[in-house]
Amino acid sequence: MSSFREDALRQIRHDADFDVVVVGGGINGIGAYRDLALQGLRVLLVERNDFASGCSAAPSRMIHGGLRYLENGEFALVRESLMERDTLLRLAPHMVHPLPTTIPIHSTFGGLFNAATTFFGSSGKPSSRGALAIKIGLSLYDFVTRKNRLLPRHEFRNTLATRSRWPELDPRARYSATYYDAWIRQPERLALELVLDTRRDAPQAIALNYAQFSRSGDTYHLSVEEMDEPLPIRTRMIVNATGAWIDETIEALGDTAKNNDPSVTGTKGSHIILANPSLYEALNGHMIFFENVDNRVCILFPYLGRVLAGSTDIKVNTPGRTRCEPEERDYILDAVRTVFPNIDVAASDIVFSYSGIRPLPRSDAEFTGRISRSHLVHRVEGNPPQLCMVGGKWTTFRAFGEQVADEVLAELGRPRITSTENRPIGGGMNHPGDADQLSAELSREFAIGKARADHLATTYGSRAFELMTFCESRSDDVSLSSATVMTLAEIAWLIRQEDVRHLCDLVLRRTCLAITGELDLDILDRLLAVTSRELGWTGDRAFSERRQVTDELQAYHGVSTEMLQNRCKEKDKAS
């Protein structure tokens, strides 16, 4: 058990009274925990798995204003989203980057009445959007961000200019429009950095992964992995941030009868990661934001040397672990082929897939695209009361955390003493604002090559200096693999500094090895060796952890052990 974890449990045994317990360590729960802790409250965050391992690990990896929300008339949501997008571009420049986004357009006047029918109560499928409707939407987008603009205005192109930039694009496209949003490199790492920042800035607060909060009669208990006895907990308020499981948590932790009206409508979103150099090149550095044949909006963009494609949007009635099913895979592949019909795209190009349940506000809308992506706080009376974080999206987590924190502060009669609006996140602190500049500084200070310095700068931001200071105290010349610039010392630092409890944490959330398809059996075994040494695992525990990773990859990410073996063979051939 890490020294932090041991110290946290000692604190709880000494004093089990908290102002607030936040249940759920996804991005919304972490955002609320951070804001509350910075107000001086004693806060306990409890996550039953790893931080940001559920829906928060399965987004489209976009930080965006929500252009299509304009069609639903959600102007306040778009305004808030755009403001939060720009805030994250400022506060986390190592993780959040501008993303030129291009819309292929097939008609001139289509979709003009979409918003109007929504205002009159339509919840059905919208019609195809034409140039005029898109022009109006993008003009509104630009208008909202007219002050302190961080990103360029939109631009339109005719057929000739479109074909010049994207020669492989569907020839039916008569126009194209480009606007700017943003993408996030590793959402799971950004969530973790918020936890680590809070640990440093608000030491009275405690965040635990692999722990559970439960109720028995009038008593609450905290159960922690690898700890025999649960600890009693007393709290004045509960923040329920369990996403798709909100209604189950209300029943489990409340002292009232089950609410007959569910708070959440779940929709399943699946994505695939493609290793297809021709497709990657055809994108020309842009995200393609397009309508599929069923008028659902899909995305396609360059992501860490691969291509990210998605997503599905399927209503689900019961929360649970999800995977990209074969029919969803085929849906996404077919969508990609409609945009770039002359590029050969096959299921064999898929190196990783993922899926999650979006916890949206309850809705009876027939078309899932009509369900609001807004957020709200739903209060459940009790002793103590629960404040439930319903809805929301990655882009707006900071504002949502601030909203729920304000309600808690009002309930407890405490003033707000600080805001997170201008507080850098993790490696965004003291960041020069330019990854190339940061990389050059790292190269000079630590005498490392450009490839490794680039990796450190884009992955850790300014935290890379702390990492490299650690690595210099050990042997940092042993690579994890010939296929990656990561070193064994870097892995040891991650384990020691970033609450790694299981091998899955490293493979799926602390690194990009799995999602980019770099992971193979050789790399997995090297990761296992370092983790076993750092955490003191026995042979049986190490075997179990390795099996857990391979099972997880196969069951939920479409990566079989055979694929991992084949990657080793391909790497050997290349060398």
Short mmCIF file of C-alpha atoms in Angstrom, two decimals, residues 16 28 52 64 72 82 119 160 174 185 241 281 291 331 356 378 382 385 391 422 438 457 499 511 517 528 554:
data_model
loop_
_atom_site.label_atom_id
_atom_site.label_comp_id
_atom_site.label_asym_id
_atom_site.label_seq_id
_atom_site.Cartn_x
_atom_site.Cartn_y
_atom_site.Cartn_z
CA ALA A 16 -14.12 10.05 10.52
CA ASN A 28 -17.70 15.31 -12.70
CA ALA A 52 -11.89 8.17 -14.51
CA HIS A 64 -15.98 21.42 -27.72
CA ASN A 72 -31.78 21.86 -30.15
CA LEU A 82 -17.36 27.41 -25.45
CA PHE A 119 -38.92 24.60 -30.39
CA LEU A 160 -12.76 23.26 -55.96
CA ARG A 174 -20.41 20.60 -52.75
CA ARG A 185 -4.82 13.94 -25.50
CA ALA A 241 -21.55 11.64 -8.99
CA GLU A 281 -3.04 11.35 -44.39
CA GLU A 291 -23.59 13.19 -40.98
CA TYR A 331 -21.82 1.08 -38.43
CA GLY A 356 -19.31 3.96 -22.39
CA HIS A 378 -30.95 17.01 -8.41
CA GLY A 382 -32.47 12.70 3.60
CA PRO A 385 -29.14 14.96 1.81
CA GLY A 391 -25.81 14.90 -17.10
CA ASN A 422 -7.78 30.59 -13.48
CA LEU A 438 9.02 22.90 -23.41
CA ALA A 457 6.38 17.53 -22.98
CA ASP A 499 -2.05 5.93 -7.40
CA THR A 511 -0.24 5.51 -20.57
CA GLY A 517 -2.05 -0.21 -30.43
CA LEU A 528 4.32 -6.30 -15.12
CA GLN A 554 -10.37 -8.86 -25.12
#
